[in-house]
XYZ file of C-alpha atoms in Angstrom:
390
model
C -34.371 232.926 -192.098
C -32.436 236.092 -193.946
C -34.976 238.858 -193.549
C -35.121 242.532 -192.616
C -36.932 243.482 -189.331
C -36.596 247.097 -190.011
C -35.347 250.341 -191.387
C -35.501 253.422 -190.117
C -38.180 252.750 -187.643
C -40.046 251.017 -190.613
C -41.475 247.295 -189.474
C -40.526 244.864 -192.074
C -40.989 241.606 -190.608
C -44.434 241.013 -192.485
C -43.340 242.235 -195.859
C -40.571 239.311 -195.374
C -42.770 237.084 -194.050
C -45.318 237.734 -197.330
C -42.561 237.125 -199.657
C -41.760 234.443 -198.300
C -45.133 233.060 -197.973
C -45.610 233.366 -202.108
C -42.010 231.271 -202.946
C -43.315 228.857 -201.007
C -46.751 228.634 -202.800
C -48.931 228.704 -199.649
C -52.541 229.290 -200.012
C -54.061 232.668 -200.075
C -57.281 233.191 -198.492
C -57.372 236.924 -197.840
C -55.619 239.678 -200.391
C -53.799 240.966 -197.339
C -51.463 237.632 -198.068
C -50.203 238.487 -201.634
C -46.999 241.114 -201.587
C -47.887 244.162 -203.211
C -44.690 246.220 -204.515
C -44.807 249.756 -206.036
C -41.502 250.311 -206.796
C -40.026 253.783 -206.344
C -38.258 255.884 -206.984
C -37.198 254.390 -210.184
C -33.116 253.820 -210.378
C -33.588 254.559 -213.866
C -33.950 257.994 -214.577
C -32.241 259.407 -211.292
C -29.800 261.742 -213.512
C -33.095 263.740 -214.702
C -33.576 264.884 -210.889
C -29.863 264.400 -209.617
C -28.198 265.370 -212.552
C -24.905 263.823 -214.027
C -23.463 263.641 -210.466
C -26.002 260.356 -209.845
C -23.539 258.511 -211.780
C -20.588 259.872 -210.483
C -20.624 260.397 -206.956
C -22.121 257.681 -205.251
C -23.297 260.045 -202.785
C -25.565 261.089 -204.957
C -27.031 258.047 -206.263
C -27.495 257.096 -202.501
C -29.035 260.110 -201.259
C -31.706 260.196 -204.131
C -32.477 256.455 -203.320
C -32.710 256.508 -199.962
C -34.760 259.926 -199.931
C -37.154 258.114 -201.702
C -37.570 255.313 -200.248
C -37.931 257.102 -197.096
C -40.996 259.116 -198.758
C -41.819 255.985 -200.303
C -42.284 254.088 -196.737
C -43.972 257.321 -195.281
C -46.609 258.041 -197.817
C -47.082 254.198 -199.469
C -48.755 251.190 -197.659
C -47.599 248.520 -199.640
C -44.782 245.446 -198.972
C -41.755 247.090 -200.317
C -38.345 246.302 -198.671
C -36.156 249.059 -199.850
C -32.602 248.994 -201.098
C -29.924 250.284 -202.841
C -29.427 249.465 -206.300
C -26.158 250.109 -207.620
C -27.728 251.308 -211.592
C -25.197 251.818 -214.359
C -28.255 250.441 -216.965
C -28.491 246.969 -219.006
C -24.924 246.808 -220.053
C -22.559 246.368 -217.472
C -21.545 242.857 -217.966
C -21.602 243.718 -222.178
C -19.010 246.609 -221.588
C -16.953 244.970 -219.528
C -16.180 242.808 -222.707
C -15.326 245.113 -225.010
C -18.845 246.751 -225.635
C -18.315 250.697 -225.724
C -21.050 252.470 -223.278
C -23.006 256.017 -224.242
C -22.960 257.704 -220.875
C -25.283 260.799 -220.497
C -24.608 263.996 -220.903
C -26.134 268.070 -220.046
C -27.728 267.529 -223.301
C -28.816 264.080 -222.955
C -29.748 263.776 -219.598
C -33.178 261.591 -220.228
C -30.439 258.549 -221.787
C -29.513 256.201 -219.494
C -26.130 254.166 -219.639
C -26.203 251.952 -222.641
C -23.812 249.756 -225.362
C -23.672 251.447 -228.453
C -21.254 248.687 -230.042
C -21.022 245.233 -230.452
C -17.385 243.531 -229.513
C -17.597 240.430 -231.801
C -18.144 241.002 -235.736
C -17.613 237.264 -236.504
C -17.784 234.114 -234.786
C -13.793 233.429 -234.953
C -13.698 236.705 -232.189
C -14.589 234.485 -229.778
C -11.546 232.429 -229.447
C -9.772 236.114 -229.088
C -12.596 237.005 -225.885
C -11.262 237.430 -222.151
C -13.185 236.959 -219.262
C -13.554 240.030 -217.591
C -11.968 241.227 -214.423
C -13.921 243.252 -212.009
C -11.857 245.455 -210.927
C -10.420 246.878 -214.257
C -12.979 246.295 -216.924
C -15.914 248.573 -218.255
C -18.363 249.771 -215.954
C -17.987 246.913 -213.409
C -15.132 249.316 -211.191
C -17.488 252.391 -211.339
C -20.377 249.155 -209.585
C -17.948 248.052 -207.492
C -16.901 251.599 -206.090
C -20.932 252.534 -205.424
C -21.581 249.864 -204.261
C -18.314 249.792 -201.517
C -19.367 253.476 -200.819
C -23.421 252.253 -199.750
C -21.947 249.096 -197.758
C -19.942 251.525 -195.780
C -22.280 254.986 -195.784
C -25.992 253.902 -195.409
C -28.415 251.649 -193.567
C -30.064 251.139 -196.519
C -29.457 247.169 -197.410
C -27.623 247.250 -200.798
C -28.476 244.864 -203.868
C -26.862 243.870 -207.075
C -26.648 246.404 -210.362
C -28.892 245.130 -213.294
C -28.599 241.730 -214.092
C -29.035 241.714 -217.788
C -29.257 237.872 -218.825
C -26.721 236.063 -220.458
C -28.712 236.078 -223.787
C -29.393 239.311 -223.502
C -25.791 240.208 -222.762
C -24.677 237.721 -225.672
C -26.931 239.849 -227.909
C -25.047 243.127 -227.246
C -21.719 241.524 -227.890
C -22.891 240.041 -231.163
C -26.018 242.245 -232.627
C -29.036 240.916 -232.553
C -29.546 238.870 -236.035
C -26.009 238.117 -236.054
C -26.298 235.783 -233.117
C -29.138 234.082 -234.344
C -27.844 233.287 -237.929
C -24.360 231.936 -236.139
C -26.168 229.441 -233.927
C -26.440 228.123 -237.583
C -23.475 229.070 -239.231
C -21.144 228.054 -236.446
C -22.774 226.861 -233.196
C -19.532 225.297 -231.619
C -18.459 229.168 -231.256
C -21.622 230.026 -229.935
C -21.746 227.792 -227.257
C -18.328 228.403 -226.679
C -19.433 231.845 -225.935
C -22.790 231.456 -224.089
C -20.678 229.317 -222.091
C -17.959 232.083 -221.225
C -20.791 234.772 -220.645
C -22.371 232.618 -217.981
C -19.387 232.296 -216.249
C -18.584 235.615 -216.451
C -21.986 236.473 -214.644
C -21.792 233.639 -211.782
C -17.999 235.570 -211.586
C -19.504 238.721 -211.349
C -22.304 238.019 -209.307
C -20.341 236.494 -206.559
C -17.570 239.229 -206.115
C -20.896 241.343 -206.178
C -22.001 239.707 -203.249
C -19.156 239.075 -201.340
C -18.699 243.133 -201.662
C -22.303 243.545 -200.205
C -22.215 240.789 -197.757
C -25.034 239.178 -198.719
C -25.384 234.898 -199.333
C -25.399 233.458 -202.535
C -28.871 232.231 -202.401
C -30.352 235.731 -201.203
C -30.421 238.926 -202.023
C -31.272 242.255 -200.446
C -33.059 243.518 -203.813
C -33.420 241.551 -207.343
C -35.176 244.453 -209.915
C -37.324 245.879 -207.405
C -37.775 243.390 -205.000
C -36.172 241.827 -202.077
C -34.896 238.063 -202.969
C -35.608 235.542 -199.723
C -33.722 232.056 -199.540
C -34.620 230.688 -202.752
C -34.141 233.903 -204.667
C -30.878 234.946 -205.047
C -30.578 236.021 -208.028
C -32.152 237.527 -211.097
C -31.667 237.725 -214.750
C -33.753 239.949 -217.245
C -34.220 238.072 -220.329
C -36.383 240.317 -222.873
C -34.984 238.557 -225.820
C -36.345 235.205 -225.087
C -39.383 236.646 -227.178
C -37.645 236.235 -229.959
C -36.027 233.336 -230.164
C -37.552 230.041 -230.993
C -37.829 227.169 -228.146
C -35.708 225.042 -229.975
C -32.809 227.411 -230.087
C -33.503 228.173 -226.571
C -33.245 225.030 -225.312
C -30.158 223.795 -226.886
C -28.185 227.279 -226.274
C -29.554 228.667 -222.882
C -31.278 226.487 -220.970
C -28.350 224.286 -219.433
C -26.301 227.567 -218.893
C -29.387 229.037 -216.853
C -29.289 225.926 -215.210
C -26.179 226.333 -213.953
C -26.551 229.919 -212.854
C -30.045 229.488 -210.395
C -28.316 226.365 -209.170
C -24.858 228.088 -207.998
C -27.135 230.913 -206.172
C -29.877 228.705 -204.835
C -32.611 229.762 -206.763
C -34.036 232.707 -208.665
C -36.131 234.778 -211.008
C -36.514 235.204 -214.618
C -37.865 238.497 -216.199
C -39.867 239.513 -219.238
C -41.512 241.823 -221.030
C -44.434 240.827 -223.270
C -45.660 236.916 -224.742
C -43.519 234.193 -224.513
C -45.803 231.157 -224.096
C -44.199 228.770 -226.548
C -40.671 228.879 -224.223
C -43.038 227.363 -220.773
C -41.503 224.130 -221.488
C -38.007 225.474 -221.499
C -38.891 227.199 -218.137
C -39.678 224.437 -216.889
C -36.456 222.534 -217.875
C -34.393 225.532 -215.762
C -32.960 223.706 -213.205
C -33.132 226.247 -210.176
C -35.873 228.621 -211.547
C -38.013 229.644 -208.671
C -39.662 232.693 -210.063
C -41.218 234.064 -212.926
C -41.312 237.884 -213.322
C -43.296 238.977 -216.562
C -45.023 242.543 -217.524
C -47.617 241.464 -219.685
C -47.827 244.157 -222.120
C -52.174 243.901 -221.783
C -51.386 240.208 -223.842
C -53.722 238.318 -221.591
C -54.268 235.998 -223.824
C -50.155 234.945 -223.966
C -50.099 235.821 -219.903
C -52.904 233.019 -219.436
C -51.321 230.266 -221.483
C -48.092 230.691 -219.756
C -49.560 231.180 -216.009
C -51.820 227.847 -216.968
C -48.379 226.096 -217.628
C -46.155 227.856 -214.848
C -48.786 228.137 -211.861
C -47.819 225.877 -208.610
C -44.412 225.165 -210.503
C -43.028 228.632 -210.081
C -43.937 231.772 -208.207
C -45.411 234.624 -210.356
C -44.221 237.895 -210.080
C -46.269 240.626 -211.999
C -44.207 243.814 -212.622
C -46.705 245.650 -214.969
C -47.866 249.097 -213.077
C -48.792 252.051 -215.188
C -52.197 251.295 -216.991
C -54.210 253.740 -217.540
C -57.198 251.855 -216.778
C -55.986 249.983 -213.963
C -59.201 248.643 -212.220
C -59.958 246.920 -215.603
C -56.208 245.613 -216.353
C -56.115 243.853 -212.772
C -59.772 242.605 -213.597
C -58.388 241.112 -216.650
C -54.919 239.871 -215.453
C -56.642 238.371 -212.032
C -58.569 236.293 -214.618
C -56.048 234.994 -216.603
C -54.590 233.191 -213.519
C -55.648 229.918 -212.831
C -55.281 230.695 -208.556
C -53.210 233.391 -206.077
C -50.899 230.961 -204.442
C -47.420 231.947 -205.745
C -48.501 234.817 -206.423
C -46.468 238.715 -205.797
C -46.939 242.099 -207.602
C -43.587 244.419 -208.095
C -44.823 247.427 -210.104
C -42.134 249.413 -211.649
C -43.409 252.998 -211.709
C -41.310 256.028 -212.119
C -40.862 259.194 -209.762
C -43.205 262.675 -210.401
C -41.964 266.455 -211.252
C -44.693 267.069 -208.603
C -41.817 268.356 -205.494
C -44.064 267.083 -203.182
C -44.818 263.895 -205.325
C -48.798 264.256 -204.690
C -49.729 262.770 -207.840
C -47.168 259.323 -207.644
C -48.210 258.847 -203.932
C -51.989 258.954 -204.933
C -51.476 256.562 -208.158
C -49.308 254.345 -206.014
C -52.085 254.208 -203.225
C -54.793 253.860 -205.766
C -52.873 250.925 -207.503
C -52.494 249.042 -203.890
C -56.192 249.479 -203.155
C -57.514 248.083 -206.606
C -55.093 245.102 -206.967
C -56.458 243.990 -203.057
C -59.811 244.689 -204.109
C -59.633 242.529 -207.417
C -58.057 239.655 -205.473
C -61.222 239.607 -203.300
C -63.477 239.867 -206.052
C -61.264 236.928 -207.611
C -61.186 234.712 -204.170
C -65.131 235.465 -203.954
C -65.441 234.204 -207.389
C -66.387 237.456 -209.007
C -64.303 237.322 -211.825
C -66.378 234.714 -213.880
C -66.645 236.711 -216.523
C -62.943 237.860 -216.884
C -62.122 233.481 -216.446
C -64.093 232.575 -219.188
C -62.828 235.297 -221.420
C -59.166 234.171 -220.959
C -59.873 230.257 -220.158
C -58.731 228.089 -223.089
């Protein structure tokens, strides 16, 4: 069983054990069984407290992550495994294509890394495309050499950079309508490329891995969240949103296939309401998890929790709501049940130097989502069922 026992004098044998408990869809029968998650310090954003240096000496990077995960495990009693993450933003895989990156600057220090061209301006450019090599092309070097430097500095376990899907990555080679319009105007080319993209991120992944030393079908930290057997490795896919099931199907779904397949198993992220593509979820050979922020669209979350519950594990990465005894209240009734069932809030890291006001939110957010759970498993959320029950 791949699992950490401990860091720093941290116990992390039942974290593991509670992750691994909701992949494999057992029953929960006390709140204490569901993995609770409050992400931080946020990856994103580091420059604004590190300055430029976070993305240029990995010392940096590393120190800021593991300081807070330190504080993090000190002043936070929820399941979080911590690790490294290795952030250049959403466009590594894009730039090492052709896509040119906007790096931050003095002036711009609240941007994070991110494409600011497309590399394709017709479908002929794809016959011209290369796959990518590692070690020489756009940001994946700069990954590489962070990630080599955490492997052999820290005790922190170290996990892959940001897996930005292959649609999403497809988008920022082509621009956004232009893709959609040329599964029309020339789909051979744009399979030919989906097809090239996903092999470029199963490449990629792999050499990530075999850099960290972690197995294929594992991972020490997918967006937030340690990935047991079964889990190793993530994609986010915001775009699915917007692109019609039919579409999806035909173009992505037997790629995705391939990729959970060649690493045992994984997780697919979204933001917002995509419960017209459950079908095509469900057709993802591999797919073990589904990680969604909801956006407050209960009514979308509950249609595709109905269709995705005891099929796939769901992981609920929404964090920051202003009101959030109600939003739990609301989200706990839109599931149909708890088994399967893991939180990984994303929430960023306070001005406060003593973070005061992050540790209290994060405590406060542990304590309601445990307390909604019991209200749901004591059937106190009738009212909450009904309003999101078809």
């Amino acid at each position: 069983m791949y699992m950490f026992k401990e860091w720093r004098g941290f116990d992390l044998t039942k974290r593991c054990e509670k992750f691994y408990r909701a992949l494999r869809h057992e029953p929960v029968t006390d709140p204490e069984q569901i993995p609770i998650s409050i992400f931080m310090p946020m990856y994103p954003g580091g420059q604004v407290y590190a300055g430029l240096a976070y993305y240029e000496d990995p010392a940096v990077m590393l120190k800021y992550q593991e300081d807070g995960h330190f504080w993090h495990l000190s002043n936070v009693e929820d399941d979080t495994i911590p690790y490294f993450m290795p952030w250049f933003g959403t466009g590594v895989l894009a730039s090492a294509f052709g896509c040119a990156v906007r790096m931050p600057t003095e002036d711009t220090l609240e941007f994070e890394p991110a494409c600011v061209t497309h590399c394709l301006e017709s479908p002929k450019d794809v016959a011209h495309l290369k796959m990518p090599d590692p070690y020489k092309d756009g940001l994946m070097p700069t990954v590489l050499k962070f990630i080599d430097y955490a492997v052999a500095h820290s005790d922190l376990p170290v996990g892959l950079t940001d897996m930005n899907s292959v649609l999403s990555t497809v988008l920022q080679m082509t621009g956004y309508e232009n893709f959609f319009l040329w599964c029309y105007d020339d789909p051979a080319a744009m399979h030919e490329l989906v097809a090239m993209v996903t092999e470029a991120f199963i490449q990629w992944t792999k050499v990530q891995k075999e850099h960290i030393g972690e197995p294929l079908n594992a991972s020490n930290g997918l967006q937030g969240v340690w990935g047991p057997e079964g889990v190793g490795v993530w994609q986010s896919d915001d775009d699915i949103v917007a692109m019609s099931p039919a579409l999806y199907s035909e173009f992505i779904v037997p790629h995705y296939s391939r990729i959970y397949k060649t690493f045992g198993g994984g997780s697919l992220h979204w933001c917002g309401a995509a419960p017209n593509q459950s079908r095509c979820l469900l057709d993802i050979e591999g797919l073990t998890v589904w990680n969604n922020s909801t956006m407050r669209n209960f009514d979308a979350f509950s249609k595709t929790a109905r269709n995705l519950y005891g099929k796939l594990a769901i992981q609920i990465q929404d964090g920051n709501d202003t009101d959030q005894e109600e939003f739990m209240k609301n989200l706990f009734g839109a599931l149909p049940g708890l088994d399967g069932l893991m939180f990984a809030g994303l929430i960023g890291d306070s001005k406060d130097p003593e973070r005061r006001d992050i540790r209290d939110f994060a405590r406060n957010n542990v304590r309601i989502i445990r307390e909604v759970a019991a209200m749901k498993l004591r059937g106190e959320l009738k009212e909450y069922e009904e309003r999101w029950s078809e």
